[in-house]
PDB file of C-alpha atoms and ligand atoms in Angstrom:
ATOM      1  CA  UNK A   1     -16.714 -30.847  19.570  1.00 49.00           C
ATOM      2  CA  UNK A   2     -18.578 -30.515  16.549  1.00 49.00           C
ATOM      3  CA  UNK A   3     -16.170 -30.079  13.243  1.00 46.00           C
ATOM      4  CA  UNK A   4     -15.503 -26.520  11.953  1.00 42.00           C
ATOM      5  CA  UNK A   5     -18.458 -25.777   9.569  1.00 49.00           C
ATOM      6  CA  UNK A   6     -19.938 -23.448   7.782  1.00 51.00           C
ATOM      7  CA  UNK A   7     -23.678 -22.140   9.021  1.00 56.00           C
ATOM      8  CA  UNK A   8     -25.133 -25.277  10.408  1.00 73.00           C
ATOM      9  CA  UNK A   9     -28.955 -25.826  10.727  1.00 85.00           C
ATOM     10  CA  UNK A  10     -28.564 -27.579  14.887  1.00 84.00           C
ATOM     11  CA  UNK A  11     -26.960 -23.934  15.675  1.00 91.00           C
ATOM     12  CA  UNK A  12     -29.919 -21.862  14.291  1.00 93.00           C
ATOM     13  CA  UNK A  13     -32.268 -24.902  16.093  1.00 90.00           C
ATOM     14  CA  UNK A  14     -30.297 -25.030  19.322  1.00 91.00           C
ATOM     15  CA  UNK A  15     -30.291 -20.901  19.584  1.00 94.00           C
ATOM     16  CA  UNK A  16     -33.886 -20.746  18.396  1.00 90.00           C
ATOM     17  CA  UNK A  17     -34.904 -22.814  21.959  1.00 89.00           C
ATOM     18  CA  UNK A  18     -32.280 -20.850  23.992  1.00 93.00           C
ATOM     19  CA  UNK A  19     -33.738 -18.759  26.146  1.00 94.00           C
ATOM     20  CA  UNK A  20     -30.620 -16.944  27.791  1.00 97.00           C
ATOM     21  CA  UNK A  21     -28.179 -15.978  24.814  1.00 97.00           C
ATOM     22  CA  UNK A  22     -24.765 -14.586  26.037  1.00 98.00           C
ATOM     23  CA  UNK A  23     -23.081 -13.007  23.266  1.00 98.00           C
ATOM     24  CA  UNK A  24     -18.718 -12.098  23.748  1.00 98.00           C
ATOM     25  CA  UNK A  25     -17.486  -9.901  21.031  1.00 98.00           C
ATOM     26  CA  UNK A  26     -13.872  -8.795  20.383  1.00 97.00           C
ATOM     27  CA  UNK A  27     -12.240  -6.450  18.152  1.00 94.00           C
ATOM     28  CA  UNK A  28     -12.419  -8.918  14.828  1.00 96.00           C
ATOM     29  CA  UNK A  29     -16.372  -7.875  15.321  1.00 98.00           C
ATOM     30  CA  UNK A  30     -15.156  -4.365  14.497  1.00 97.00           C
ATOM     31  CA  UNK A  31     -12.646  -4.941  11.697  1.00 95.00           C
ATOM     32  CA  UNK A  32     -15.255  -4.653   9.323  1.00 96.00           C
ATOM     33  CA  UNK A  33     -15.760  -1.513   9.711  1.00 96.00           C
ATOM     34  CA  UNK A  34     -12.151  -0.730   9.160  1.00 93.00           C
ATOM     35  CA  UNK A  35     -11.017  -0.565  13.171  1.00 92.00           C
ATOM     36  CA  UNK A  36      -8.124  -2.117  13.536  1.00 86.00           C
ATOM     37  CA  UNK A  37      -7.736  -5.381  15.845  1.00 86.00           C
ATOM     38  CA  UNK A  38      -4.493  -5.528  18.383  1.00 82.00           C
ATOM     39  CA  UNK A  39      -2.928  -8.719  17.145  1.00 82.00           C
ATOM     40  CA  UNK A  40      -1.752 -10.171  13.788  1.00 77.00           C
ATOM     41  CA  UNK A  41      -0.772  -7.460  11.114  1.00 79.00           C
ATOM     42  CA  UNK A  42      -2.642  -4.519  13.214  1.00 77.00           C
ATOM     43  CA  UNK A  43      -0.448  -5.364  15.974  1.00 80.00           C
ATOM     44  CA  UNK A  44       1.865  -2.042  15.297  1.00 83.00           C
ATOM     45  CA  UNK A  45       1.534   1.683  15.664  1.00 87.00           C
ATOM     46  CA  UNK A  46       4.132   3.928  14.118  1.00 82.00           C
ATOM     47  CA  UNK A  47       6.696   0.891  15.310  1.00 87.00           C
ATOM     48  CA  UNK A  48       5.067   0.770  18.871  1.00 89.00           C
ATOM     49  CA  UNK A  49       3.651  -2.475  19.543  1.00 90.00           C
ATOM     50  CA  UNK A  50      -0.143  -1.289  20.604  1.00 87.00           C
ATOM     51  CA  UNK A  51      -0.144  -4.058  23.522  1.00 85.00           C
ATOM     52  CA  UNK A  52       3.101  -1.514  24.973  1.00 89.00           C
ATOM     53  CA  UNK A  53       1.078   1.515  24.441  1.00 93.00           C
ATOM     54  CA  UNK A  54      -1.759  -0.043  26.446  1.00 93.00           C
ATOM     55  CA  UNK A  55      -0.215   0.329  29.855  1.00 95.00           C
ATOM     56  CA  UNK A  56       0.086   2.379  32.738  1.00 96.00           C
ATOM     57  CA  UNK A  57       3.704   2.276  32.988  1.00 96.00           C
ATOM     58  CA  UNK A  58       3.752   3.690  28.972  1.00 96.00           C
ATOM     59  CA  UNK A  59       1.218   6.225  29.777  1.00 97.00           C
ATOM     60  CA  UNK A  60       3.343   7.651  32.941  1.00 96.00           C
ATOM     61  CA  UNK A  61       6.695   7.756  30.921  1.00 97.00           C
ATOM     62  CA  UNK A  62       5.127   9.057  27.731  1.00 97.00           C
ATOM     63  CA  UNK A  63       1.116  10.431  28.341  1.00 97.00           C
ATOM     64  CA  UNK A  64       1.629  12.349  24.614  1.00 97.00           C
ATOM     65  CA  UNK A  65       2.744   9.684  22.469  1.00 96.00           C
ATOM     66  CA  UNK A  66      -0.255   7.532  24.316  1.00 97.00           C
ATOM     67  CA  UNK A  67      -3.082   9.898  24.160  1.00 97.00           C
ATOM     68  CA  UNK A  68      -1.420  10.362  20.560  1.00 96.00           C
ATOM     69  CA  UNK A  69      -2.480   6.639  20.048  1.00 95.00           C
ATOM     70  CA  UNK A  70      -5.765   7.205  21.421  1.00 96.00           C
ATOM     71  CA  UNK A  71      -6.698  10.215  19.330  1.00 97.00           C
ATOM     72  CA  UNK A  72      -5.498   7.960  16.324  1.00 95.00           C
ATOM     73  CA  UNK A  73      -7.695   5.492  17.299  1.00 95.00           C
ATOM     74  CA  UNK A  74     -10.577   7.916  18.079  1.00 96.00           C
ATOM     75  CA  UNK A  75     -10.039   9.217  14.103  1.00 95.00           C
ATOM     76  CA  UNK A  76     -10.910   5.933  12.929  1.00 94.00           C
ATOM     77  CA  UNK A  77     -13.516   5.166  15.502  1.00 95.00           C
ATOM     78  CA  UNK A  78     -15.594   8.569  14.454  1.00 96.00           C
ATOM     79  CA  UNK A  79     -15.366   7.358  10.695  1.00 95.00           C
ATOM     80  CA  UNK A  80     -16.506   3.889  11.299  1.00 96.00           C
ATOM     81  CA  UNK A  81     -19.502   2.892  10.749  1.00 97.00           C
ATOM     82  CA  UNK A  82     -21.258  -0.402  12.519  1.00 98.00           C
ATOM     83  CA  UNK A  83     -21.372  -3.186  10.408  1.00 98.00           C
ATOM     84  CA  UNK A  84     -23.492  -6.182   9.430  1.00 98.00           C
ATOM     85  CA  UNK A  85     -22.317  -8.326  12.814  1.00 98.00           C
ATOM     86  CA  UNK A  86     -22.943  -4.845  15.186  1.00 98.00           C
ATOM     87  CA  UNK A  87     -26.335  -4.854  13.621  1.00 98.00           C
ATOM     88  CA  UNK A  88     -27.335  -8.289  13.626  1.00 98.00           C
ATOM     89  CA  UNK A  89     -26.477  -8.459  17.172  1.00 98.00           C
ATOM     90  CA  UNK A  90     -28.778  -5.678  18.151  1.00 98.00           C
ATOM     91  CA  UNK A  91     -31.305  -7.270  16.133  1.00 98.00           C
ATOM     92  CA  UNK A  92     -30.818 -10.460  18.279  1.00 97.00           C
ATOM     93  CA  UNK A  93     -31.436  -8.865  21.349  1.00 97.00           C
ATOM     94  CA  UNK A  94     -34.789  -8.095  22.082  1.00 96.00           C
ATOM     95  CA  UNK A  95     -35.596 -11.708  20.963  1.00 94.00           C
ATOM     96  CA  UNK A  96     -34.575 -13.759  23.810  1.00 96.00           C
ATOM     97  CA  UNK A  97     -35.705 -13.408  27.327  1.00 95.00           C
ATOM     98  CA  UNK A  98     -32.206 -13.496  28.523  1.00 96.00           C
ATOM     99  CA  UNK A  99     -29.806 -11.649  26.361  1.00 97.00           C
ATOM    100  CA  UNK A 100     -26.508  -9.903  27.446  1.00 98.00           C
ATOM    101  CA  UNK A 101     -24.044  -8.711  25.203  1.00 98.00           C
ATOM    102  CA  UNK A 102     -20.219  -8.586  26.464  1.00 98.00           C
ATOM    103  CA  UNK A 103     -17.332  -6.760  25.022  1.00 98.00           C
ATOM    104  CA  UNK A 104     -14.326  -6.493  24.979  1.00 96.00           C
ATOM    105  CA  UNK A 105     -14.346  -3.229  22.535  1.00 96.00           C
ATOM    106  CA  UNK A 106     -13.887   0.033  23.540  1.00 96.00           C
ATOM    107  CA  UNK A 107     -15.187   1.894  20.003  1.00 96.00           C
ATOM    108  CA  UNK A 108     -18.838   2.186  21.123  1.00 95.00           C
ATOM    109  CA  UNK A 109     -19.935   0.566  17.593  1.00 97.00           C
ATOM    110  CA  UNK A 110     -22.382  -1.877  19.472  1.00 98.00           C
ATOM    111  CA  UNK A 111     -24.134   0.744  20.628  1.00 97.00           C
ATOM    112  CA  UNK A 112     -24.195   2.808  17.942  1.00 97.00           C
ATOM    113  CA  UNK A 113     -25.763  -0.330  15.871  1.00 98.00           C
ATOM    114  CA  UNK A 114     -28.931  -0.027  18.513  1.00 98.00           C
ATOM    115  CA  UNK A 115     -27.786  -2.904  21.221  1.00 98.00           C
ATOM    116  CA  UNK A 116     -29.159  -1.124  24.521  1.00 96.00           C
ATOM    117  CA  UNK A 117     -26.736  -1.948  27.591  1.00 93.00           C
ATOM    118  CA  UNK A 118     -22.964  -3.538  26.021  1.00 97.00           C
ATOM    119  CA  UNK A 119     -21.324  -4.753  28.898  1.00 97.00           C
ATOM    120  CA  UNK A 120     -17.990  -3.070  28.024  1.00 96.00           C
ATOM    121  CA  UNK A 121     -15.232  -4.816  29.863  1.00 96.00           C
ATOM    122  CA  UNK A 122     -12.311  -3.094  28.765  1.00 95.00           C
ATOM    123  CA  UNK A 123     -13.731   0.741  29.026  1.00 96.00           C
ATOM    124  CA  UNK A 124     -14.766   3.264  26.104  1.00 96.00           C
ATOM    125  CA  UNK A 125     -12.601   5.462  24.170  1.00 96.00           C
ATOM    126  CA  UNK A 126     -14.633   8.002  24.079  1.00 96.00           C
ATOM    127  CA  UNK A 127     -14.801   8.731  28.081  1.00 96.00           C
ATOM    128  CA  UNK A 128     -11.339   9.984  29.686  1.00 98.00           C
ATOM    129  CA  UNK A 129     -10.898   9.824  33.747  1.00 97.00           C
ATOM    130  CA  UNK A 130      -8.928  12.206  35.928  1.00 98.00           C
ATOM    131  CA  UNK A 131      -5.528  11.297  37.142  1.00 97.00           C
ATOM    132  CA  UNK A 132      -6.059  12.565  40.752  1.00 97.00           C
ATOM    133  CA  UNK A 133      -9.564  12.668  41.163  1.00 95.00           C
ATOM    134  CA  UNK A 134     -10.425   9.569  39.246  1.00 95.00           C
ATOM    135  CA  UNK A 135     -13.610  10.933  37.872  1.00 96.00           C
ATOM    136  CA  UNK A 136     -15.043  10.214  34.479  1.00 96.00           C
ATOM    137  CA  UNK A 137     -15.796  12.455  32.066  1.00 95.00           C
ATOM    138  CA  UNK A 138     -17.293  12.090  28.459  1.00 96.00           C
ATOM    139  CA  UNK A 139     -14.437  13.318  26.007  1.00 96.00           C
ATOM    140  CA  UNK A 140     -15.752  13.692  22.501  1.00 94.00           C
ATOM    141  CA  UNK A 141     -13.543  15.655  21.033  1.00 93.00           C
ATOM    142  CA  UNK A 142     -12.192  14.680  17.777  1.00 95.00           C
ATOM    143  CA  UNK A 143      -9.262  15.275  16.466  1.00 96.00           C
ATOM    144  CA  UNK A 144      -8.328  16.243  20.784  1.00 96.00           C
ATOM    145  CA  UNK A 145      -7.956  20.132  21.156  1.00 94.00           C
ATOM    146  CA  UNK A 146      -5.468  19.679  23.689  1.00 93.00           C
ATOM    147  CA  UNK A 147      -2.785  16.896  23.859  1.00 94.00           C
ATOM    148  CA  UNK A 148      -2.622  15.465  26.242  1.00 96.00           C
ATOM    149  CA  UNK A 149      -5.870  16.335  27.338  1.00 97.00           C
ATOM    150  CA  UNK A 150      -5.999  17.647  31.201  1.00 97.00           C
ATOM    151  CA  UNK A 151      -8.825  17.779  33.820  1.00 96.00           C
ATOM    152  CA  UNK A 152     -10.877  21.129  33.471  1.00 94.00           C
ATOM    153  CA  UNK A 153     -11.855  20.851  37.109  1.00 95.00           C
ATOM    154  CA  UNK A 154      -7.763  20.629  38.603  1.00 96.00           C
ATOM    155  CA  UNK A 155      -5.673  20.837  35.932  1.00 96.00           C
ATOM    156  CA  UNK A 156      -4.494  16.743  36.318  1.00 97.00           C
ATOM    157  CA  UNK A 157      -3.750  14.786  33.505  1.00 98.00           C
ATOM    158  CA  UNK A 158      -6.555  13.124  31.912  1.00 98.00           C
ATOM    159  CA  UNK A 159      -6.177   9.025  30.626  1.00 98.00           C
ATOM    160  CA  UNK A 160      -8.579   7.144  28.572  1.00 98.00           C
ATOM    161  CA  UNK A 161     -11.092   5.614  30.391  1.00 97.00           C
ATOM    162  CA  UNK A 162     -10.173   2.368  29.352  1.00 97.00           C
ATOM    163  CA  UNK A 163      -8.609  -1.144  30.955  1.00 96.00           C
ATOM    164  CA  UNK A 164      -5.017  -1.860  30.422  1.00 95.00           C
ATOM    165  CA  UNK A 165      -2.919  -4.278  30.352  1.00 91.00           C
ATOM    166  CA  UNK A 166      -1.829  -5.464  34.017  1.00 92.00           C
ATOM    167  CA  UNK A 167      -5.361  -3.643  35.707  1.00 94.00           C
ATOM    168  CA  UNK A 168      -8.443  -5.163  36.784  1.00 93.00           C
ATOM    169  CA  UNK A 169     -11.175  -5.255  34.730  1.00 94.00           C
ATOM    170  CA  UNK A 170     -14.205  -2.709  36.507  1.00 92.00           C
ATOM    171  CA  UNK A 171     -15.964  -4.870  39.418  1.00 93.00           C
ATOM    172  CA  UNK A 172     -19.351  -4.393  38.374  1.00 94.00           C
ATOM    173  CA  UNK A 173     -19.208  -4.953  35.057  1.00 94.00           C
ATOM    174  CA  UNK A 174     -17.120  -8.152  35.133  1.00 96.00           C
ATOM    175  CA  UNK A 175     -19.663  -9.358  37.956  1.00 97.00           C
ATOM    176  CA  UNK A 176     -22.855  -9.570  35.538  1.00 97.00           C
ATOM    177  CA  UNK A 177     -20.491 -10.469  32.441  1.00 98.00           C
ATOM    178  CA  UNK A 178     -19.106 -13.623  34.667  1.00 97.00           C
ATOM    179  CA  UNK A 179     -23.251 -14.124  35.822  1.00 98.00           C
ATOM    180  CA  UNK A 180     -24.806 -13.896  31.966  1.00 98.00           C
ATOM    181  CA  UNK A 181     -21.586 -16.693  31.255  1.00 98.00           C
ATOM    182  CA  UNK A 182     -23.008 -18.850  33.936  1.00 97.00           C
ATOM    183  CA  UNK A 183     -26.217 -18.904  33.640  1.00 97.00           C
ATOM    184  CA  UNK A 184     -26.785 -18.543  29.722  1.00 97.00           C
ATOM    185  CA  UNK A 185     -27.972 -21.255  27.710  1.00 96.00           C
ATOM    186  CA  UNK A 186     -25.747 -20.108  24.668  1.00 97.00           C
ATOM    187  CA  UNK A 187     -22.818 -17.921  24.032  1.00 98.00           C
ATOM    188  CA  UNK A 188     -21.566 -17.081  20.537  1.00 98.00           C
ATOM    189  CA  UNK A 189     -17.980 -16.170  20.799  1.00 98.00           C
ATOM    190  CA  UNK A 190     -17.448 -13.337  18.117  1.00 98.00           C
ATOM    191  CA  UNK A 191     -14.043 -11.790  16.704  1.00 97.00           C
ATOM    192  CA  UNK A 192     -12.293 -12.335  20.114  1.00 96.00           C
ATOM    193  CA  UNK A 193      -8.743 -14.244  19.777  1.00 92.00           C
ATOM    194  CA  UNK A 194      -9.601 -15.124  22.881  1.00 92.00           C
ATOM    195  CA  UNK A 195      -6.098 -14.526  24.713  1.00 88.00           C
ATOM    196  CA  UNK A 196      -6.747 -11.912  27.260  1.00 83.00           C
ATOM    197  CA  UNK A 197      -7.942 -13.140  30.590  1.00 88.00           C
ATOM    198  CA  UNK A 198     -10.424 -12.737  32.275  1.00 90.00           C
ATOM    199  CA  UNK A 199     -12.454 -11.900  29.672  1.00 92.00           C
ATOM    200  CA  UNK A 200     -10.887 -14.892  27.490  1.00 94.00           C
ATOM    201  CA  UNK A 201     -12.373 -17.366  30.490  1.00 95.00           C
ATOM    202  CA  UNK A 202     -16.080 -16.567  30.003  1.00 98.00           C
ATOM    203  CA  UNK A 203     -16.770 -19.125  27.097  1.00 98.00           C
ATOM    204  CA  UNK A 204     -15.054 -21.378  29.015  1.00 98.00           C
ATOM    205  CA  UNK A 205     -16.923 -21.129  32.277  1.00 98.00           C
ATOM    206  CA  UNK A 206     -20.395 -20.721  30.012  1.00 98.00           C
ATOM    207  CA  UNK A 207     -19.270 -24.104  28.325  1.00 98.00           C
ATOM    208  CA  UNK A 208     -18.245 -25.611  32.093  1.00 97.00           C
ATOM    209  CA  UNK A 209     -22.025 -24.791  33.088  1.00 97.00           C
ATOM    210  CA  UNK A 210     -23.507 -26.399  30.213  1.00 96.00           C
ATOM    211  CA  UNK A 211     -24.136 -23.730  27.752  1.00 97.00           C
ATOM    212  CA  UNK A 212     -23.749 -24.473  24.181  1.00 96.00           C
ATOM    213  CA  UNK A 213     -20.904 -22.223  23.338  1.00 97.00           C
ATOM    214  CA  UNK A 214     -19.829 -21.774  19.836  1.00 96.00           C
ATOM    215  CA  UNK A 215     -16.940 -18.798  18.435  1.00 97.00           C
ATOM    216  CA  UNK A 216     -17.272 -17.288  14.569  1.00 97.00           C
ATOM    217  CA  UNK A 217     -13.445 -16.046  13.647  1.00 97.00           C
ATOM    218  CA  UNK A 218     -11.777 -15.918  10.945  1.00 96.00           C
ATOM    219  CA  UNK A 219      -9.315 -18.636  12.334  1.00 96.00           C
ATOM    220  CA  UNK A 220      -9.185 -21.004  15.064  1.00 96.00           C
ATOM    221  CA  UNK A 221      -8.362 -19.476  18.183  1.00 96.00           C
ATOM    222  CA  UNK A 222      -6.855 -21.402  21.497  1.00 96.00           C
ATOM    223  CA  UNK A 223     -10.567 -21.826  23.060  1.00 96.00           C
ATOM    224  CA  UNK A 224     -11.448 -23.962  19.685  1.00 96.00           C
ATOM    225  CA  UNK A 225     -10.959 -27.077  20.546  1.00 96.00           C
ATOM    226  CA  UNK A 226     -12.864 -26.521  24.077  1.00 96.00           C
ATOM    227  CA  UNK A 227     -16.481 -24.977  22.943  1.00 96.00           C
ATOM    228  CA  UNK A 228     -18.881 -26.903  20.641  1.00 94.00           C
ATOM    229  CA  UNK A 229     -17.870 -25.377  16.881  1.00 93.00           C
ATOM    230  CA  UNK A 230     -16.032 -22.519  15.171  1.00 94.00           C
ATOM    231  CA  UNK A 231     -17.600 -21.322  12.013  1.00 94.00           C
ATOM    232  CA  UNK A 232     -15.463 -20.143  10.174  1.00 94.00           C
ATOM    233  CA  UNK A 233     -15.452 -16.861   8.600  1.00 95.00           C
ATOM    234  CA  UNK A 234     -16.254 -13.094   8.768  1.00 97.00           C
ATOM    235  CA  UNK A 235     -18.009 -12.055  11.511  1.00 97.00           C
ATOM    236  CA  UNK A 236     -20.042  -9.726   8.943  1.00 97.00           C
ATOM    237  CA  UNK A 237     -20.948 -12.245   6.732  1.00 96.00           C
ATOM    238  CA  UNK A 238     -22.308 -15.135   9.381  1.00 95.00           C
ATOM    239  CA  UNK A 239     -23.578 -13.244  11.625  1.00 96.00           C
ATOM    240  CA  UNK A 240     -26.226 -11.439   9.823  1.00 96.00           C
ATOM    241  CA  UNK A 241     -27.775 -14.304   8.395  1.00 94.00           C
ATOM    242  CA  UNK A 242     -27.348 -16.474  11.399  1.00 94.00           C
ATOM    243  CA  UNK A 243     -29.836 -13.656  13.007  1.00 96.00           C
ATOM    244  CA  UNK A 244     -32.231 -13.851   9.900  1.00 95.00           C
ATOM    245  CA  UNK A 245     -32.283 -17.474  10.292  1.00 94.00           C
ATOM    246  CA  UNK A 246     -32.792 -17.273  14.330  1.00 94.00           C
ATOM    247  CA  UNK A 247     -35.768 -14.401  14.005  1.00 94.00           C
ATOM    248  CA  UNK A 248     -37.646 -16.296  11.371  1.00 92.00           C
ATOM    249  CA  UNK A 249     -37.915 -19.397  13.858  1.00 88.00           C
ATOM    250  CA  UNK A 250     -39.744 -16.675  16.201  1.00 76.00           C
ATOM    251  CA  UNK A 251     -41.592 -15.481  13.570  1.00 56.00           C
ATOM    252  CA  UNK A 252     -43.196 -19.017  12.932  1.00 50.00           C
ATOM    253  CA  UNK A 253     -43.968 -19.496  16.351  1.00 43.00           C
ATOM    254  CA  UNK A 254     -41.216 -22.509  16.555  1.00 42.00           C
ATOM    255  CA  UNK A 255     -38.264 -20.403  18.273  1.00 43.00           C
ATOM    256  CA  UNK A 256     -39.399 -21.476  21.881  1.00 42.00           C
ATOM    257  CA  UNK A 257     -40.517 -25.580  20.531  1.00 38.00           C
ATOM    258  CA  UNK A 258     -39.182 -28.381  21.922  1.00 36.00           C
ATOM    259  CA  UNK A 259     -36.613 -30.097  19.871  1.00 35.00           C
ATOM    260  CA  UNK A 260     -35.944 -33.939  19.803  1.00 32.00           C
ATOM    261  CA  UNK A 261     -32.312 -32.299  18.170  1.00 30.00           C
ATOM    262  CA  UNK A 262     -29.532 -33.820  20.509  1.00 29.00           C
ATOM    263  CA  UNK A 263     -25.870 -31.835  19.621  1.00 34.00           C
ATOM    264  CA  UNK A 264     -24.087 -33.035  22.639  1.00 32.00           C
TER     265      UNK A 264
HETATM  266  P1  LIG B 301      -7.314  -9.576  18.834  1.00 55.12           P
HETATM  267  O1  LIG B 301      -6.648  -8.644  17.883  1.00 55.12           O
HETATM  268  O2  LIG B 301      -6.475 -10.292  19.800  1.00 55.12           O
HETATM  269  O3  LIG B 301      -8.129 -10.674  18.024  1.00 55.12           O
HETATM  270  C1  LIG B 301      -8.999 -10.334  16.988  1.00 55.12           C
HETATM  271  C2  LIG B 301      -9.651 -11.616  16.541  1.00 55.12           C
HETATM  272  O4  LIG B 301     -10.624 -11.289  15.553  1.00 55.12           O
HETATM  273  C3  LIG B 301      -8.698 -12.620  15.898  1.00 55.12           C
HETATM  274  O5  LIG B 301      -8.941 -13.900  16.479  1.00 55.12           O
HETATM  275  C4  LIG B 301      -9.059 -12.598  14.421  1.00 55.12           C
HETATM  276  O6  LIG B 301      -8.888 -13.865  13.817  1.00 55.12           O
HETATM  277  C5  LIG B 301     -10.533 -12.231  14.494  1.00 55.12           C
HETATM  278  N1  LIG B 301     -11.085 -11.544  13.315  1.00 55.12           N
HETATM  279  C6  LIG B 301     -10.504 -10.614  12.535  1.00 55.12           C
HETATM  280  N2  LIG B 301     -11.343 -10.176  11.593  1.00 55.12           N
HETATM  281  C7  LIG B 301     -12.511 -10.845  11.775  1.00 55.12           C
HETATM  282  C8  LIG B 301     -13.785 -10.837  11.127  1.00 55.12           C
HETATM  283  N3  LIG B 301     -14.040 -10.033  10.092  1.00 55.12           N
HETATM  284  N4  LIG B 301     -14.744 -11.659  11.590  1.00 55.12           N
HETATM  285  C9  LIG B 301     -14.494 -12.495  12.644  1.00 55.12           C
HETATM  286  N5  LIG B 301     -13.312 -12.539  13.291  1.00 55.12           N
HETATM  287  C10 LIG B 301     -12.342 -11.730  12.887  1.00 55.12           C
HETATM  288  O7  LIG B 301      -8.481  -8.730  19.554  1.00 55.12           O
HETATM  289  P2  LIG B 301      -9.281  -9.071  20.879  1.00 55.12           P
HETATM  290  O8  LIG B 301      -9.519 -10.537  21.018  1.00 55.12           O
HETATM  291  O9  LIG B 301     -10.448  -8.156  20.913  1.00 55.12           O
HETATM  292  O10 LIG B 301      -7.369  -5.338  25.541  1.00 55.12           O
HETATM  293  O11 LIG B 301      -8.267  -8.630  21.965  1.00 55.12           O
HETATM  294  C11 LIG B 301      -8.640  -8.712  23.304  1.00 55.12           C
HETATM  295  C12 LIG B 301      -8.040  -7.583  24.063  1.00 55.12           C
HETATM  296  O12 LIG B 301      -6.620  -7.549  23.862  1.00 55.12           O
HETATM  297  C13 LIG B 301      -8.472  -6.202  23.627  1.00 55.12           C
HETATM  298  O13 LIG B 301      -9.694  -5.787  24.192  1.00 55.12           O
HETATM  299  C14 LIG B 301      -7.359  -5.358  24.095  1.00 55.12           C
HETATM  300  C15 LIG B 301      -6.258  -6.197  23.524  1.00 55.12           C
HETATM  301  O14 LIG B 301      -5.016  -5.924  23.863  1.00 55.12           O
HETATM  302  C16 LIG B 301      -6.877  -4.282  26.192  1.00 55.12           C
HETATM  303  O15 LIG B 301      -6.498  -3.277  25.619  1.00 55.12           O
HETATM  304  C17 LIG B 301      -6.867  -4.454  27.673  1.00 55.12           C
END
């Protein structure tokens, strides 16, 4: 493993000859723009621990207080704005052949900030599903007119159409995000703590299959001493120079050039 650093010149090198570029974001990618992550000092809600709230079993026993949650969360969401990372990502995009962004956020800032297809693991807050149909529907209400919200169609309770804690992650989805782990040449692990499985395994089985694979958090995080680096610091502040530094290597013509660079 190479030592924590700050913005190292063999990262921009080694993603400026990458070809596939996997990126995994969590909820530190958002915090930025003032949405709150789920562990550390965000990890309460009016006393409720949020990883309680996030459950089936909480939402049958108390649907109001969770959709109460929700449309909290939703507040905050609708005054958010992408930031710097969001951006630089999409910017990132269109300049590798391979590029697939995963994440684990459910606030809809990626694509907001202009990245085309987010692989969103864990759902989207702003799409509810029906309790006895199990048909999605976009919700955008904001703040909800009715709480909770019900099914027009049959009346059913209506729950966020997002993944919680003790349900499988949607088939498809986890399919091509396990596929773009395998097969990319690098991931960047961003503002993920990295504890929540299966998503949590992805830099790990990018790593296992030879990608370089390197996280930027604010602090290390259990997959740190199993990928190539950590940089450490805001997501907001790396990130968008990290791109500017990747693009200009395409702009000179020496993104896709051999390199006698050796980092492993
Ligand atoms: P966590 O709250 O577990 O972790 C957020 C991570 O972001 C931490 O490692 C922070 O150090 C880091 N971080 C905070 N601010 C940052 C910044 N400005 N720049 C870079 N890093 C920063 O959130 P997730 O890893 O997203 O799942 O959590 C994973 C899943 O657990 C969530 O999707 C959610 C949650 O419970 C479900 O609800 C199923």
């Amino acid at each position: 493993m190479e030592p924590a650093t700050d913005m190292t010149d063999w990262l921009v090198e080694r993603l400026g000859r990458s070809r596939g570029l996997t990126i995994l974001t969590g909820s530190g990618v958002s915090h930025e723009s003032g949405v709150p992550t789920f562990r550390g000092k965000d990890a309460f809600w009016e006393k409720h621990r949020v990883e309680e709230l996030a459950t089936w079993q909480a939402f049958e026993a108390h649907p109001e207080l969770v959709w109460r949650w929700y449309d909290y969360r939703r507040r905050g969401v609708a005054e958010a704005q992408p930031n710097g990372a969001h951006f630089a990502i999409a910017r990132l995009e269109p300049a590798f052949d391979a590029f697939v962004l995963i994440t684990q956020n459910v606030d809809g800032l990626h694509r907001r900030a202009g990245s085309t297809d987010p692989l969103e693991l864990h759902g989207n807050i702003w799409r509810a599903r029906c309790t006895r149909e199990h048909t999605t529907t976009d919700l955008l209400d904001c703040p909800l007119r009715e709480l909770p919200p019900r099914c027009e169609k049959c009346g059913a309770l209506l729950r966020p159409d997002v993944v919680w804690f003790g349900e499988p992650l949607p088939p498809d989805e986890y399919e091509r995000a396990y596929e773009a782990a395998r097969n990319c040449d690098a991931m960047l692990v961003v503002g993920t703590s990295a504890m929540v499985r299966p998503a949590a395994s992805l830099p790990l089985v990018a790593k296992h299959n030879g990608a370089m694979v390197v996280e930027i958090n604010v602090s290390f995080t259990p997959i740190s001493a199993l990928i190539d680096a950590t940089l450490l610091g805001r997501a907001g502040d790396i990130l968008p120079e990290l791109a500017d530094r990747v693009l200009a290597l395409g702009a000179t013509g020496a993104a896709r050039a051999p390199s006698r660079v050796h980092v492993r």
